[in-house]
XYZ file of C-alpha atoms in Angstrom:
368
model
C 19.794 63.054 79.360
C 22.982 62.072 78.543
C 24.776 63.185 74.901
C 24.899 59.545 73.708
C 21.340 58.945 74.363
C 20.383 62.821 72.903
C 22.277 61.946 69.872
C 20.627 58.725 69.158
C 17.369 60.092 69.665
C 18.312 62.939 67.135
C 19.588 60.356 64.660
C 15.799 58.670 64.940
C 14.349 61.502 64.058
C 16.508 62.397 61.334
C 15.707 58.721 59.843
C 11.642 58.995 60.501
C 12.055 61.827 58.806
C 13.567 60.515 55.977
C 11.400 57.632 55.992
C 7.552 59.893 56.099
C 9.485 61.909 52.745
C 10.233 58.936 51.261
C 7.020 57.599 51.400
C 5.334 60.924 50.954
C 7.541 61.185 47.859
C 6.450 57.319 46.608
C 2.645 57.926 47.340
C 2.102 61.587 46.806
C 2.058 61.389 43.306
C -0.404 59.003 42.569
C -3.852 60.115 42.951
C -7.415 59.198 41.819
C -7.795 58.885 38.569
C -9.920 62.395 37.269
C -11.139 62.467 33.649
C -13.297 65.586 32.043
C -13.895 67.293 28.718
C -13.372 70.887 28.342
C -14.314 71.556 24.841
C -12.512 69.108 22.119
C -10.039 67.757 24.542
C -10.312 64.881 26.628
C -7.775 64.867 29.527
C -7.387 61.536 32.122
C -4.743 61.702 34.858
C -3.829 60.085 37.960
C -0.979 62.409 38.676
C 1.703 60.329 37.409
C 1.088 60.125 33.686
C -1.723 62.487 31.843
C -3.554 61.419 28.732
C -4.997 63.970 26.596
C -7.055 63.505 23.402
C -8.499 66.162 20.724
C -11.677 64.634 19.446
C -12.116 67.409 16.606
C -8.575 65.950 15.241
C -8.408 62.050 16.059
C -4.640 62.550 18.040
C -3.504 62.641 22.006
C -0.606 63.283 23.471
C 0.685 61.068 26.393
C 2.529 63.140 29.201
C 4.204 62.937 32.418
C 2.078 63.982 35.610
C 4.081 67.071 35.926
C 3.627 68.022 32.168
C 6.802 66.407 29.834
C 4.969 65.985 26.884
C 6.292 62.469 26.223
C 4.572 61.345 22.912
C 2.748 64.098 20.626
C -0.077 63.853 18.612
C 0.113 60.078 18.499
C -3.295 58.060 16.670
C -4.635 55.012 15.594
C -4.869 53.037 12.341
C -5.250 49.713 10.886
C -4.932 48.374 7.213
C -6.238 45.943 5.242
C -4.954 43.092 3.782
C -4.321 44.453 -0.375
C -4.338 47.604 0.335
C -0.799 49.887 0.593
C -2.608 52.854 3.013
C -3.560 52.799 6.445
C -6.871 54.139 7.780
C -6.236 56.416 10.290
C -8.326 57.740 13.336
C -7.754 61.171 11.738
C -8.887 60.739 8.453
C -12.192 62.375 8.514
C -14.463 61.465 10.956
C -17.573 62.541 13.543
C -15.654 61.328 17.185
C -17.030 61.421 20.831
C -15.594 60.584 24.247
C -17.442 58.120 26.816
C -16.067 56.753 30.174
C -16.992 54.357 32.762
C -15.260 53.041 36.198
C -13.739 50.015 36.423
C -12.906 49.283 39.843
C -10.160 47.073 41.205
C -8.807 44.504 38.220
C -5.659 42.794 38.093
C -3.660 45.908 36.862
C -4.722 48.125 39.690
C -6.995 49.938 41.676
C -9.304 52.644 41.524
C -9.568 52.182 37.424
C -11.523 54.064 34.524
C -12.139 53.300 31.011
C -11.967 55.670 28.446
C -13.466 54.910 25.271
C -12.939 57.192 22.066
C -15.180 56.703 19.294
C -14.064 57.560 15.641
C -16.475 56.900 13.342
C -15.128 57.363 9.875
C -17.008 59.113 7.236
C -15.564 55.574 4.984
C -17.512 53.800 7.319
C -15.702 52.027 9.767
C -15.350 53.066 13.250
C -12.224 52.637 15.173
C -12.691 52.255 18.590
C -10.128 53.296 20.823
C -9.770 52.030 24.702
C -7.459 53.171 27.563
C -7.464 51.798 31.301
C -6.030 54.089 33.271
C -5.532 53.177 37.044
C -4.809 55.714 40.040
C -1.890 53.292 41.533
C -0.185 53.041 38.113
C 2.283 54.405 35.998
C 1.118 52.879 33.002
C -1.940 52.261 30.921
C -3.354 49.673 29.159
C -4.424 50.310 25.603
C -6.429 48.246 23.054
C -9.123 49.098 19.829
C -11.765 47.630 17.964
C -12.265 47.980 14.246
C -15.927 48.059 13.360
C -17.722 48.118 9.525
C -20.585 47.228 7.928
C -19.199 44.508 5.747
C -16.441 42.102 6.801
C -12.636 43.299 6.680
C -9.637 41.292 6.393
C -7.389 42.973 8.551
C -3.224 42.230 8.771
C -1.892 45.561 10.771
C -3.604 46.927 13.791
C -1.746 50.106 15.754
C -3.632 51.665 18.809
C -0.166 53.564 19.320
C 1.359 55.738 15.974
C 3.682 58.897 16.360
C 6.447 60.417 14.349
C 7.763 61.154 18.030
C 9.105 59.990 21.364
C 10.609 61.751 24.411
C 11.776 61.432 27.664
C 12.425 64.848 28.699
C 15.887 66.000 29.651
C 18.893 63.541 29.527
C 22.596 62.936 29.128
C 22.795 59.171 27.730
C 18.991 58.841 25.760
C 19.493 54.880 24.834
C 16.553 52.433 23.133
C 16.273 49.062 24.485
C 14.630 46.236 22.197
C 13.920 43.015 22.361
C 14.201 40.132 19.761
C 11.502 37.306 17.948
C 12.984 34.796 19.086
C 16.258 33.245 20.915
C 17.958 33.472 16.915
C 18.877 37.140 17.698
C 19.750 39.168 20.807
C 18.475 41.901 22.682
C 19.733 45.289 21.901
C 20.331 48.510 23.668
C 21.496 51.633 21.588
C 21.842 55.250 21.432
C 18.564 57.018 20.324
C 20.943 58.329 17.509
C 22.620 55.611 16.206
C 20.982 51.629 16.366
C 23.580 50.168 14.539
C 23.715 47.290 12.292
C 21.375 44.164 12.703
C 20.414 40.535 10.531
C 16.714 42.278 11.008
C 15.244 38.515 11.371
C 12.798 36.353 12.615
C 13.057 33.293 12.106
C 16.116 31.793 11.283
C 15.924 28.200 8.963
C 17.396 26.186 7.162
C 19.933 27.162 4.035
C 18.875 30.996 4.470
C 21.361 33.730 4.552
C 21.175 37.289 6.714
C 23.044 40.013 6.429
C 24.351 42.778 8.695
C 21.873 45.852 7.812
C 21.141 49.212 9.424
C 18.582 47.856 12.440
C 15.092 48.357 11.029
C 13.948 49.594 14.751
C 11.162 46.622 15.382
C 10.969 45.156 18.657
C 8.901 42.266 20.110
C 6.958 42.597 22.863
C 8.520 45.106 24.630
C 11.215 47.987 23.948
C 12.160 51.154 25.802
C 13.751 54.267 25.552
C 15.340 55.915 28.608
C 18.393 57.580 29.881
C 20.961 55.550 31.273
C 22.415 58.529 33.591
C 19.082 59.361 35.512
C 16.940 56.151 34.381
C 13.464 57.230 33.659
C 12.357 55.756 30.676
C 9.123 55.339 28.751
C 8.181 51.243 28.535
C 6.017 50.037 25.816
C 4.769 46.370 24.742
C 2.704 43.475 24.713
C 0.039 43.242 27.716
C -1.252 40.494 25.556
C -1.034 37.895 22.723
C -3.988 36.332 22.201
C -4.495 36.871 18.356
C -1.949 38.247 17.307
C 1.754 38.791 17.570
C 2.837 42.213 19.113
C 5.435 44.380 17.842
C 7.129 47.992 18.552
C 8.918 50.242 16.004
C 11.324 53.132 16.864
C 12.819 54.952 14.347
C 16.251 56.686 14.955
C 16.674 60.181 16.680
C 18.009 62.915 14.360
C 20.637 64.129 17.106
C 22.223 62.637 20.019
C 19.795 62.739 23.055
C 17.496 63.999 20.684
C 13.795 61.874 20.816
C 13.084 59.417 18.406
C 11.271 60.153 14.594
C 9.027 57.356 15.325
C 6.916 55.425 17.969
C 4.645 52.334 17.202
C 2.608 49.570 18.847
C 0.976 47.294 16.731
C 0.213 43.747 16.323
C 0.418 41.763 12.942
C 1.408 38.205 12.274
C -1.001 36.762 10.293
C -4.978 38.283 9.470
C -8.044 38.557 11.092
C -11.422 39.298 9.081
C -15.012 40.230 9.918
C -17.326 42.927 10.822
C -15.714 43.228 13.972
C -12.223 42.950 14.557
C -10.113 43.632 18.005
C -6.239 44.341 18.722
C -4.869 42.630 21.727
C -3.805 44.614 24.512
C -1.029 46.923 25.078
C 0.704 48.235 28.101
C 2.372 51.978 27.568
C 3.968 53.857 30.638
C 7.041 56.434 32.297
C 8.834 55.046 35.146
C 11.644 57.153 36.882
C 13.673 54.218 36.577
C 13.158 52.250 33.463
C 14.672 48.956 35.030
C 11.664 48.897 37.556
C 9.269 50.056 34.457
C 10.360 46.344 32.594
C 9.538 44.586 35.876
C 6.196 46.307 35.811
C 5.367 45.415 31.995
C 6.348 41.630 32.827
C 4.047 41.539 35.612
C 1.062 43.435 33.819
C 1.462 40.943 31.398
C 0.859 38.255 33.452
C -2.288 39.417 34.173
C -4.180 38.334 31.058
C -2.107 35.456 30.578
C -0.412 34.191 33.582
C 2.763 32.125 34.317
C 2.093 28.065 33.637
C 2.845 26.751 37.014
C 5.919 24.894 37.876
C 7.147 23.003 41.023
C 9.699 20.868 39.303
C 13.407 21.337 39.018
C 14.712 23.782 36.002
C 14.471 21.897 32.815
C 17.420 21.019 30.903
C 17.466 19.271 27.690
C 17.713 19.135 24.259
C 16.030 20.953 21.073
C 16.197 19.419 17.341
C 15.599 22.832 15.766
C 19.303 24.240 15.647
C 20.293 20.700 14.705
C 17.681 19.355 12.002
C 15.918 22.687 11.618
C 12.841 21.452 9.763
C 13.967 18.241 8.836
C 14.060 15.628 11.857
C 14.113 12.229 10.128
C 13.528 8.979 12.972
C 16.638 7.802 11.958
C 18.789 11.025 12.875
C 16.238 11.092 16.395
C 16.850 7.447 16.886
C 21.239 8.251 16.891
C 20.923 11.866 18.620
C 18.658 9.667 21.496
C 20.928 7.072 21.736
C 23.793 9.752 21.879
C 21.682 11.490 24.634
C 21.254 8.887 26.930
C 24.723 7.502 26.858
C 26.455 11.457 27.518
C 23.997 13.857 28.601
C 21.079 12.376 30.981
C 23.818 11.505 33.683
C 24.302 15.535 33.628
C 21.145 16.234 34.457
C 19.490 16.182 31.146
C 16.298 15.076 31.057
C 14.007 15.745 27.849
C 14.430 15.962 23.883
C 12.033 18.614 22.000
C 10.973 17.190 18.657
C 10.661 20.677 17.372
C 8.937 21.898 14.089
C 8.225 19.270 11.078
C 9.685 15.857 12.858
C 9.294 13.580 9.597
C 8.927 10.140 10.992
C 8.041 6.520 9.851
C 4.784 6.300 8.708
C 1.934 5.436 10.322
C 4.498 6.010 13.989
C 4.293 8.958 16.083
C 6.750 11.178 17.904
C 6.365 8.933 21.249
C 6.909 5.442 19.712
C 10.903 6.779 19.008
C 11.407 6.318 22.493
């Protein structure tokens, strides 16, 4: 055997070695999901993240597979519309723990359902759900508000903590994201947030101010470290009936974890004797940048992508223009304006947006 040929053979070991830890180290961790009672306390892992819950209290804690208590003593509460006080899942209540498999779904394989029960001693019972999978990172997290007599309900928050960790870390940052295309998205240290216009929607003749950042995100925020990555992802996994919404509130010391951790949805009210959040997706990724791809790929389970086979779209939207008042005759110049200087660049639509007054008795397509 020559030393060339000995040598290459050694460096093909070297690399199938490499190559059997790397995917030991990428599969290892992951395991069937395994959920008991011992007691008061509920525990459901898959070896990458580990729920536990204390049914004599109505709080969990969410942790990594190897233990990192990520999130402490975290509930659930909603409130109704009128009223200035939440009703929490540890106000006093009688509370049991029930779980079922769920197979193969669109998030994963191998999945279980865990279903907490608090039933309030007020008489409502929240309903608590968790899908845990044994080939993901994440779960998905939703609850249902039952009572005897119909509720009109404005805030509902299967996620509430005065905490949120990531373990250790050098450069602890929050990521979140904005309403809507008025603002931009915004990464900051867990400390310090910074200053913000704290809006939504921007219209017409208002005025925002720079302000301390109130800590709400939209659909999806994160903290993690921006030295070693990992990160703890949390957001929409739906938006069915509501809009979906995250809070952090500010760490007290650099690289410190946050005072606060919230998923909720609001945006408008929803009433009866019966009354369900959307979904949520909530999860730990050693590398938060591979977490976000995760959460926007979850969330096109329940509501997938609208497909598309055409060329990108490029046009034109009234709204920063006319805000909410698009008269025919301004539509009639800005088309006329369009066609002569933008359509030959590739333009090829106008968006009447909101509140398009026209002539009466015409509609939006007889402009053209």
């Amino acid at each position: 055997m020559t030393r060339r040929l000995k040598k290459n053979i050694q460096v093909m070991v070297v690399l199938l070695l490499m190559f059997v830890a790397i995917l030991s180290f990428n599969t290892s961790a992951f395991a069937a999901v395994t959920i008991s009672q011992s007691g008061n306390i509920v525990t459901a892992t898959n070896g990458t993240i580990t729920i536990t819950y204390d049914v004599s209290i109505g709080k969990g804690t969410f942790k990594t597979g190897g233990g990192t208590t990520l999130i402490s003593n975290w509930y659930s509460d909603y409130k109704i519309v009128g009223n200035s006080t939440r009703i929490n899942s540890y106000d006093t209540a009688t509370r049991s723990a029930t779980w079922v498999s769920i197979g193969t779904d669109g998030y994963g394989t191998g999945g279980y359902r865990l279903t907490i029960t608090n039933t309030l001693s007020s008489g409502s019972t929240i309903l608590l759900y968790i899908n845990m999978y044994a080939d993901q990172s994440y779960v998905i997290v939703d609850m249902t508000v039952n009572n005897g007599t119909s509720q009109q309900i404005e805030i509902m928050e299967p996620i509430g903590a005065n905490n949120l960790d990531i373990g250790s870390g050098t450069d602890k940052r929050i990521y979140t994201s904005p309403h809507n295309n008025n603002f931009d998205y915004g990464v900051a240290p867990v400390n310090n947030f910074g200053n913000s216009e704290n809006g939504y929607d921007r219209v017409s003749g208002s005025t925002l101010t720079w302000s301390a950042f109130n800590g709400i995100s939209h659909w999806v925020t994160a903290m993690f470290d921006n030295t070693a990555k990992q990160g703890v992802i949390g957001g929409a996994a739906t938006t069915v009936n509501w809009k979906s919404d995250q809070k952090l509130a500010v760490a007290s010391t650099a690289n410190g974890p946050l005072t606060g951790f919230y998923l909720y949805n609001t945006g408008g009210t929803q009433s009866g004797t019966s009354v369900s959040s959307d979904k949520f997706f909530l999860g730990y990724f050693s590398d938060y940048r591979t977490g976000l791809e995760t959460f926007a790929t979850a969330y096109t389970v329940a509501q997938p992508k609208l497909a598309w086979t055409g060329a990108v779209p490029i046009g034109y939207n009234t709204w920063y223009t006319y805000y909410s008042f698009p008269t025919a005759d301004a539509i009639y110049a800005m088309t006329d304006y369009f066609f002569t200087h933008l359509k030959a660049l590739g333009y090829n639509y106008i968006n009447l947006d909101c509140c398009y007054k026209g002539v009466p008795g015409q509609t939006a397509n007889q402009i053209w």
